[in-house]
Coordinates of C-alpha atoms in Angstrom, one line a residue:
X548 CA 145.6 20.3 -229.7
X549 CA 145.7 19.6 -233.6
X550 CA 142.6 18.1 -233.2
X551 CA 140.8 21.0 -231.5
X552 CA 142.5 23.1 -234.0
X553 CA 141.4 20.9 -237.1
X554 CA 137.7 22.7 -237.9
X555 CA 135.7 20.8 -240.7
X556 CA 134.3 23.1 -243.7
X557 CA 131.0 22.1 -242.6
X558 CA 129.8 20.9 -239.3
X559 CA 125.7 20.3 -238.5
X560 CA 123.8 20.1 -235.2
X561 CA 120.1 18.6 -235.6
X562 CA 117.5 19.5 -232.9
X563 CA 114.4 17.2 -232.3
X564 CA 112.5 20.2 -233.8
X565 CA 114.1 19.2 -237.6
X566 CA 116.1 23.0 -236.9
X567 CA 119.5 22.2 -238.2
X568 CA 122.2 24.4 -237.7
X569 CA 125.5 24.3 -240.1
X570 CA 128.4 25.9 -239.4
X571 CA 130.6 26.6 -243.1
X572 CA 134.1 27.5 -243.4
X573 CA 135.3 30.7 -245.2
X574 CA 138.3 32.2 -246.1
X575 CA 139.3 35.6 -245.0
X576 CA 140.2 38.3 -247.5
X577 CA 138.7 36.7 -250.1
X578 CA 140.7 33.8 -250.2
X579 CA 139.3 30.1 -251.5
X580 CA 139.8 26.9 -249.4
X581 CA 142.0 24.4 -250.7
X582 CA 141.1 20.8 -251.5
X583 CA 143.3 19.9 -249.1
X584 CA 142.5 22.7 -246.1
X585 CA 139.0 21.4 -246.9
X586 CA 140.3 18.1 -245.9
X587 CA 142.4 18.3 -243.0
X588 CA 141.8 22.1 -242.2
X589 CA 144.2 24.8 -241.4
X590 CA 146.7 24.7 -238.4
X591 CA 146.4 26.9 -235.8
X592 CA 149.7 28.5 -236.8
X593 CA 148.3 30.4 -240.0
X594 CA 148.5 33.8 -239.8
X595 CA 144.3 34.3 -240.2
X596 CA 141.9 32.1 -238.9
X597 CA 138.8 31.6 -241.2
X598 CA 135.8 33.4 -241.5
X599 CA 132.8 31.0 -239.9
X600 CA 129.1 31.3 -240.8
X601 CA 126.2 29.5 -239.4
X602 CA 123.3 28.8 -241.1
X603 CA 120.3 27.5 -239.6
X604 CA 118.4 25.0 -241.9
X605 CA 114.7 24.3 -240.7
X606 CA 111.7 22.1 -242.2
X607 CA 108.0 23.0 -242.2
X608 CA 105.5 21.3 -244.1
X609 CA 103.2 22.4 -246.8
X610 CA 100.4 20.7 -247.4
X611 CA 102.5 17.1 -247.4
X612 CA 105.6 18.5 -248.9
X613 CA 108.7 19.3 -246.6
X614 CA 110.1 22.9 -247.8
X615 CA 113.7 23.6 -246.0
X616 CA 114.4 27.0 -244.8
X617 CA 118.0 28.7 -244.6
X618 CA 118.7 31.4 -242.2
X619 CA 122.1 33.0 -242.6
X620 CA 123.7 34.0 -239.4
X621 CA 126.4 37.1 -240.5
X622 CA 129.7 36.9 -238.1
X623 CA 130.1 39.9 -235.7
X624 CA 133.0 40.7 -237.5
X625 CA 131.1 41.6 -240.7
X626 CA 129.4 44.4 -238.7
X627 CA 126.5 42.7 -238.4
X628 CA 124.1 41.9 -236.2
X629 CA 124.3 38.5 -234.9
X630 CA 121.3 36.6 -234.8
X631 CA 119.8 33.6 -233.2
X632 CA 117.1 31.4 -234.6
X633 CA 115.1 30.1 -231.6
X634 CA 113.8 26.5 -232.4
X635 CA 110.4 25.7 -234.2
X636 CA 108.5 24.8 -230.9
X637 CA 109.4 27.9 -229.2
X638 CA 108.4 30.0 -232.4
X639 CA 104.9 28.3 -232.4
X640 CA 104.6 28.6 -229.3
X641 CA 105.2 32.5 -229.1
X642 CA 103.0 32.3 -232.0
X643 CA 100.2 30.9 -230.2
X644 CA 100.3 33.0 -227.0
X645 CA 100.4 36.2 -229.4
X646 CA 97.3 35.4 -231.2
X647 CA 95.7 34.3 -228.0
X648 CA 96.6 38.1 -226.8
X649 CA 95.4 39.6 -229.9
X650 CA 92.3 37.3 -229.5
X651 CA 91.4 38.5 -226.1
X652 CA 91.8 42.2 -226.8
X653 CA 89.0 41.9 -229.9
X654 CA 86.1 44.2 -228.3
X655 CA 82.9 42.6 -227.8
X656 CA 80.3 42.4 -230.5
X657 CA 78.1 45.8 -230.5
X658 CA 75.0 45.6 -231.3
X659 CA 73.2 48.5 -233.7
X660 CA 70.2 49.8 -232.0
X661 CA 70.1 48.2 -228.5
X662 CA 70.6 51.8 -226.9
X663 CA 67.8 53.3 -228.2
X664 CA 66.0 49.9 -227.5
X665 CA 66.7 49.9 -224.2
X666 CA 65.9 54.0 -224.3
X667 CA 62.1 52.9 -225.5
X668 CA 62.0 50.3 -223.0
X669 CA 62.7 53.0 -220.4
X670 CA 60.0 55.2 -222.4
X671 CA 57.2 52.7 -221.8
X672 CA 57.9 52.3 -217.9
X673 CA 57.6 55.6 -217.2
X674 CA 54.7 56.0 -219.4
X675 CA 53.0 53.0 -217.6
X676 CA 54.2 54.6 -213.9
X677 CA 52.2 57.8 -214.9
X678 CA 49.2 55.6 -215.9
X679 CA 48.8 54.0 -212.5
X680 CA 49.1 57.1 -210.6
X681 CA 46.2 58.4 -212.8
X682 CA 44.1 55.4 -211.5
X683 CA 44.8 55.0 -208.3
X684 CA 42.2 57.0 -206.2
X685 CA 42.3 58.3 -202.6
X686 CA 46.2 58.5 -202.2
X687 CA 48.0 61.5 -201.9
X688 CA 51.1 61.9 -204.5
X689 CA 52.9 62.5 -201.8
X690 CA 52.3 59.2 -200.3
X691 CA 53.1 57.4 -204.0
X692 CA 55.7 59.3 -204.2
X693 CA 57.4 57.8 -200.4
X694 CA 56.2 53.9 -201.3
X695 CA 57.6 54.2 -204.5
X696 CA 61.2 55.5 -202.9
X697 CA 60.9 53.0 -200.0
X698 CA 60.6 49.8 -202.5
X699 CA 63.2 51.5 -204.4
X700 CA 65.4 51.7 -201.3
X701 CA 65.0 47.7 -200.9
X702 CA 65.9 47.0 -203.9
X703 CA 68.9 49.3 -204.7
X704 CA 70.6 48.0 -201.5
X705 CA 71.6 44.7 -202.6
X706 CA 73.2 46.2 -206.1
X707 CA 75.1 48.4 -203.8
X708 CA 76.5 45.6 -201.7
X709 CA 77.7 43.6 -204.5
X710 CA 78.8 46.6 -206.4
X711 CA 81.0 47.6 -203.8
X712 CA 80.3 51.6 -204.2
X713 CA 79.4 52.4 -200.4
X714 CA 76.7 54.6 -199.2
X715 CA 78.1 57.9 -199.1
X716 CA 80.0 58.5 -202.2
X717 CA 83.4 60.7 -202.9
X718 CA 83.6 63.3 -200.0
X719 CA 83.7 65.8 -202.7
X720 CA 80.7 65.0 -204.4
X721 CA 78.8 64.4 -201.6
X722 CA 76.6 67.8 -201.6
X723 CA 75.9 67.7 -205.1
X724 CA 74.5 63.9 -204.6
X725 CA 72.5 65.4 -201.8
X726 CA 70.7 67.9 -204.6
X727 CA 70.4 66.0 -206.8
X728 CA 68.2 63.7 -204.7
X729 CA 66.5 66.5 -203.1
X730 CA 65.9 68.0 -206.2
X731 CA 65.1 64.6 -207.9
X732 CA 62.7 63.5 -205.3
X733 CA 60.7 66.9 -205.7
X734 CA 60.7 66.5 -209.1
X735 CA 58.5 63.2 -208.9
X736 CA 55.9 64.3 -206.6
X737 CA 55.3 67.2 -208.4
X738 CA 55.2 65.2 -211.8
X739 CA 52.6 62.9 -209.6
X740 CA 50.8 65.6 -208.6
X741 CA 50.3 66.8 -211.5
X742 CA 49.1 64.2 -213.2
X743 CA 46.2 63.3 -210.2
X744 CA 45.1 67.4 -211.1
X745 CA 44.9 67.6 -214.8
X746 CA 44.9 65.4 -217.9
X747 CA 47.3 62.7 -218.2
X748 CA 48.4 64.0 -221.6
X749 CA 48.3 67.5 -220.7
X750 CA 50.7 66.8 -217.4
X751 CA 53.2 64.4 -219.8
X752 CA 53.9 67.0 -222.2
X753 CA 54.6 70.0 -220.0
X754 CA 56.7 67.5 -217.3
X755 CA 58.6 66.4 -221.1
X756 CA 59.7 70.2 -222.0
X757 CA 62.8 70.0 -219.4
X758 CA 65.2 69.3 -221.8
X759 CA 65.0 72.7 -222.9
X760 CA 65.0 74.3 -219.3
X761 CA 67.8 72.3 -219.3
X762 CA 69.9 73.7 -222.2
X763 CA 69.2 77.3 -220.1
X764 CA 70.6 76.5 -217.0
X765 CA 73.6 74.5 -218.0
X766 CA 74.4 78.1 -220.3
X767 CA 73.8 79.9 -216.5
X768 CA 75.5 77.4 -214.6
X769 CA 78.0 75.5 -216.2
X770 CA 78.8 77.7 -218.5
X771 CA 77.8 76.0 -221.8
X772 CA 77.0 77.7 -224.7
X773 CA 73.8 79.0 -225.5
X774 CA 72.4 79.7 -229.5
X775 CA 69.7 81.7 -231.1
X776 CA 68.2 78.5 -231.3
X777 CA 67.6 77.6 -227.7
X778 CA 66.0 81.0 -227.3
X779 CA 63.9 80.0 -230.0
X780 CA 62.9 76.3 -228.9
X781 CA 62.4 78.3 -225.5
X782 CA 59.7 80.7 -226.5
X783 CA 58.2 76.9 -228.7
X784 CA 58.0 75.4 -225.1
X785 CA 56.5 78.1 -223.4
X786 CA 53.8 78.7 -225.8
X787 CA 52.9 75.0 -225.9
X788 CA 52.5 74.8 -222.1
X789 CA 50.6 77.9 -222.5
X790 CA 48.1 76.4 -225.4
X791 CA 47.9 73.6 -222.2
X792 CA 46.8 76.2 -219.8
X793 CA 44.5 77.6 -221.4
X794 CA 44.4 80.8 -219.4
X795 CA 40.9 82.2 -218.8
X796 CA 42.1 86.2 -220.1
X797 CA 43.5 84.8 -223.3
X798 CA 40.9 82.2 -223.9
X799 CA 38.2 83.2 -222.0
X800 CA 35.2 81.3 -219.1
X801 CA 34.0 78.6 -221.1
X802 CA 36.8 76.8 -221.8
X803 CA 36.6 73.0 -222.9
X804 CA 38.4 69.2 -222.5
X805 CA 39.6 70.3 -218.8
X806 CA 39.4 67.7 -215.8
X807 CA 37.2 69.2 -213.3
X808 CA 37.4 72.7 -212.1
X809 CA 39.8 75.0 -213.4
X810 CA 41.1 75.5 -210.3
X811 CA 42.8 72.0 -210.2
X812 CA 43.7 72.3 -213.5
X813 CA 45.8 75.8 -213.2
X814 CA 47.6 74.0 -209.8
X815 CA 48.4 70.8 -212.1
X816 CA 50.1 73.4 -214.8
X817 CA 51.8 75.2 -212.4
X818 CA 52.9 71.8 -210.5
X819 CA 54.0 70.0 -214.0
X820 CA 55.8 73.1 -215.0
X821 CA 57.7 73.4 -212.1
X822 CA 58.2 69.1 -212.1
X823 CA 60.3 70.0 -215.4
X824 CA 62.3 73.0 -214.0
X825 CA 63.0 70.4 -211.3
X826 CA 64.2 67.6 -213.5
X827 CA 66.2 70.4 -215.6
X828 CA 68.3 71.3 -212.4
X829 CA 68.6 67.6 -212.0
X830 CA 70.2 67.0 -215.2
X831 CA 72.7 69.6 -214.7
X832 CA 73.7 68.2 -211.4
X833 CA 74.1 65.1 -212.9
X834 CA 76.5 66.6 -215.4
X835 CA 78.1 68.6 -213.0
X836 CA 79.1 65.0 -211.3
X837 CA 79.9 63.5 -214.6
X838 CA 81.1 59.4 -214.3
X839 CA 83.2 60.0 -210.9
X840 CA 80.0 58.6 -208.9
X841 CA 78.8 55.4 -209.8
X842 CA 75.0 55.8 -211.3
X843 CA 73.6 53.5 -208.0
X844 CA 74.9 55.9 -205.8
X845 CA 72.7 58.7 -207.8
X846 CA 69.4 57.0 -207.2
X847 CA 70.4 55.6 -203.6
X848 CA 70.3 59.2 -202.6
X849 CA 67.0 60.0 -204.4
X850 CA 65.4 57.1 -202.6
X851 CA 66.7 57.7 -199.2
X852 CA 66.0 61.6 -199.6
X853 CA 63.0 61.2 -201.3
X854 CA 61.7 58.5 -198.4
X855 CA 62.5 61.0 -195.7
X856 CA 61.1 64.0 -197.6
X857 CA 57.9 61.9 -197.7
X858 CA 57.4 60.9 -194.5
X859 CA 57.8 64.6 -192.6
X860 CA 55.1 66.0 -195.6
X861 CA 52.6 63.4 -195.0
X862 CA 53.0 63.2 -191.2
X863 CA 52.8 67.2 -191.3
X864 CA 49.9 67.4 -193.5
X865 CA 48.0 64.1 -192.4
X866 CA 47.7 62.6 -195.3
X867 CA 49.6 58.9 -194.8
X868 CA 46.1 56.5 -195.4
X869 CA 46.9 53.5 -197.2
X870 CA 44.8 52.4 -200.1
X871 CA 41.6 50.2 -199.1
X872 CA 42.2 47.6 -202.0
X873 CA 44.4 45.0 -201.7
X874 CA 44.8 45.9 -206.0
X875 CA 45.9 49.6 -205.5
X876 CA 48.8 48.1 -203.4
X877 CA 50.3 46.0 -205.6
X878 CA 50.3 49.1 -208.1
X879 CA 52.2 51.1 -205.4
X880 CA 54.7 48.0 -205.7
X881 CA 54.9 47.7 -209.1
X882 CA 55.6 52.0 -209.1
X883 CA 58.6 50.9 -207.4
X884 CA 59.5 48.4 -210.2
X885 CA 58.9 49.7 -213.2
X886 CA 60.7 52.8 -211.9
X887 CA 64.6 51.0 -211.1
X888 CA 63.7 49.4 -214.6
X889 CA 63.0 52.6 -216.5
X890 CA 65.8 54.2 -214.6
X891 CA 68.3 51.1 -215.0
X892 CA 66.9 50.9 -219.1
X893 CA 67.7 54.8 -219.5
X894 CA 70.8 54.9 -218.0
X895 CA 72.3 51.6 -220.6
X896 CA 70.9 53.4 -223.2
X897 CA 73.0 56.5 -222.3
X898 CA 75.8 54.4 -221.9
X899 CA 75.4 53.0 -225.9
X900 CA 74.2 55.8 -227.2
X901 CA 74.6 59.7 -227.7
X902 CA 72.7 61.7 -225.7
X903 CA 70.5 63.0 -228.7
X904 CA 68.9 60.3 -230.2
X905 CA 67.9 58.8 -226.5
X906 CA 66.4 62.4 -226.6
X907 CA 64.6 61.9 -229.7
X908 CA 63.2 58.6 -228.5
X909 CA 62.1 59.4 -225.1
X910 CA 59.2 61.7 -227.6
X911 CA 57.1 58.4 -227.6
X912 CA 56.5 59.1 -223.9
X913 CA 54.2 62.2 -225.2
X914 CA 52.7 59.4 -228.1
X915 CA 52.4 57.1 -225.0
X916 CA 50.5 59.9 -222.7
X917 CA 47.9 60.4 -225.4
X918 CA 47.1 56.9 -226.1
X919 CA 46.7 56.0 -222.9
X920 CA 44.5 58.5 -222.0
X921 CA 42.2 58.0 -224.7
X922 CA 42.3 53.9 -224.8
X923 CA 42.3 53.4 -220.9
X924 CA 40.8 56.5 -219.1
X925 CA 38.2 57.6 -222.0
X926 CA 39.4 60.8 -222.8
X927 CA 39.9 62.5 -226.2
X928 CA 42.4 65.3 -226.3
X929 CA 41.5 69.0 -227.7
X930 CA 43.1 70.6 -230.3
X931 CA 44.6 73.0 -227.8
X932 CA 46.2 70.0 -225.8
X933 CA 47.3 69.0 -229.5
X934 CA 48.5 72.2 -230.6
X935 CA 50.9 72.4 -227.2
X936 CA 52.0 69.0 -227.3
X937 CA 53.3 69.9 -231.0
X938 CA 55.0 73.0 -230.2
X939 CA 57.0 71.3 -227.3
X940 CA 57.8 68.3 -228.8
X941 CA 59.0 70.0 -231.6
X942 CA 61.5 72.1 -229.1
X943 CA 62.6 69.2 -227.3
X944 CA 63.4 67.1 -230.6
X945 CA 65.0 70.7 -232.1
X946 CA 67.5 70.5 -228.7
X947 CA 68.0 66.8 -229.5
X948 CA 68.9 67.2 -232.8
X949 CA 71.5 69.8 -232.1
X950 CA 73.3 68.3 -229.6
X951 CA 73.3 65.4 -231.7
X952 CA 74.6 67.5 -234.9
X953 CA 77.4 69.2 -232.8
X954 CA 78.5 66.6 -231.0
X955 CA 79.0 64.2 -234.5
X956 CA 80.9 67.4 -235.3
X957 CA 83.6 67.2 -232.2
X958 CA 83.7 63.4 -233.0

């Protein structure tokens, strides 16, 4: 018992981790240890027992030197806190797993520019798409227009499989997935169309003034707001597809740089023009689904509605004749290609980038349209085709730019 009750001024326990925890002896009220209480300690028949303390003495090293480290452990009867000092190991290891946590929450390296890269990329696909059609002789659009959704069929099926999104799509979303491939689908064999009737150029630019159709019916339909300035960038548009045109009561019989009659070329405009109101309803659809459908699920149901569309219009009017060179049906092929690319392209650049400046650079498919048509099919625009190109490019950037402007507002 006298032994138990016998506590040294100073006791130490040493942990393999050099942690060393020291237990001192204070008197209560203020009162100083005696040599010879510090000798033999106090009996357990004082009126007070001591006041104990531990400190917990540690060693680290600094560049060679060992640096010892005293934590002071308060008593509870102090009114503080007490305390515990893990040992070393278990701090570095805490240490370790923290920054390994911190480590795997850094986001991944962004790269500046790769959304409007992947926006030109999608540009020059399209561009190309509209080039083969143009040069591919004795096939309807219509028939283009069904390879190029079959192919596309093929190939989306696999990304939907490992995806895991289904066929179908949220119950609720269903109908508007079904419009927007019916609408989508219509929209690409008029654009095709219209580009086998008229000027490549000529087709491009009128086809490339939906964005402003676009700002209109998402004011009707989804309520958004509409400024003076899409009224303005409105009347832009339609005077550029009307400097296309060319009507003969404003401009008169004789009227120059149109491919073949004038006949074809009025049914081209009236086919491009309607491609863009088209694409315009499309776009609003798309925002009216927003992210709850998964992107593959979008073009899955313009392939398979497109394909079907297709088939009754050719098999109705008669038209289903496949090309006579082996060539023109690798170009149907590649159609189907170059359009999941363009579409796969455009939809990564929406993904890293605002919807304005993917805006601004889908404008080089109107630079595209007229190079191509002069370098590959020998045919040098008018200043008419010019003049309208202008005035609708400039809408569609004008659009661009504002939605850019408010939206780094909001942000």
């Amino acid at each position: 018992m006298g032994d138990r009750d016998h506590c040294p001024p100073e006791s130490a326990l040493a942990s393999a981790d050099h942690v060393t925890v020291v237990f001192h002896k204070l008197a209560s009220h203020g009162e100083k240890i005696s040599e010879s209480e510090s000798d033999g300690g106090r009996c357990c028949g004082d009126s007070e027992p001591p006041e104990e303390r531990a400190f917990v003495r540690g060693r680290r090293n600094h560049g060679g030197d060992a640096v010892e480290e005293i934590a002071d452990d308060k008593s509870p009867e102090g009114g503080e806190r007490e305390t515990l000092c893990p040992p070393a190991s278990l701090v570095n290891e805490k240490a370790s797993s923290a920054g390994g946590e911190s480590a795997s929450k850094v986001k991944p390296k962004r790269y500046p520019g790769l959304g409007l890269f992947y926006a030109f990329l999608a540009t020059v696909f399209f561009s190309i798409i509209s080039l083969i059609v143009k040069t591919i002789q004795g096939v309807h659009a219509i028939e283009i227009s069904g390879i190029r959704c079959f192919f596309q069929m093929l190939f989306i099926v696999p990304l939907l499989i490992y995806n895991k999104t289904g066929f179908l799509g949220p119950r609720d979303k269903r109908l508007y997935l079904t419009l927007r491939g019916f609408l989508g689908s219509n929209a690409m064999i008029l654009l095709f169309y219209a580009v086998q009737q008229m000027p490549l150029a000529d087709a491009t630019v009128i086809i490339f003034s939906n964005p402003v159709f676009t700002s209109l019916l998402a004011w009707a339909f989804l309520k958004e707001k509409c400024t003076i300035w899409d009224c303005v960038f409105t009347v832009f548009t339609l005077t550029g597809v009307i400097l296309i045109a060319r009507p003969p009561f404003l401009f008169g019989e004789n009227i120059k740089g149109i491919e073949g009659n004038y006949a074809n070329h009025i049914k081209g405009t009236i086919a491009a023009f309607a491609g863009a109101i088209g694409a315009a309803c499309t776009m609003v659809i798309l925002r009216k689904i927003g992210k709850s459908v998964h992107y593959l699920l979008s073009v899955w149901y313009y392939a398979v509605i497109g394909f079907v569309e297709c088939l009754i219009m050719v098999s109705v009017l008669g038209q289903w004749e496949l090309p006579p060179c082996g060539c023109d049906r690798w170009m149907l092929m590649l159609i189907a290609v170059l359009g999941i690319a363009g579409q796969s392209f455009l939809t990564k650049a929406l993904q890293l980038e605002k919807a304005g400046p993917v805006a601004l650079m889908r404008t080089v498919d109107v630079v595209l349209a007229f190079f191509f048509q002069f370098v590959f099919l020998g045919q040098k625009p008018s200043f008419w085709s010019l003049g309208g190109a202008l005035c609708i490019v400039v809408s569609t950037s004008g659009v661009a730019l504002k939605k850019w402007y408010s939206s780094s507002r909001k942000s």
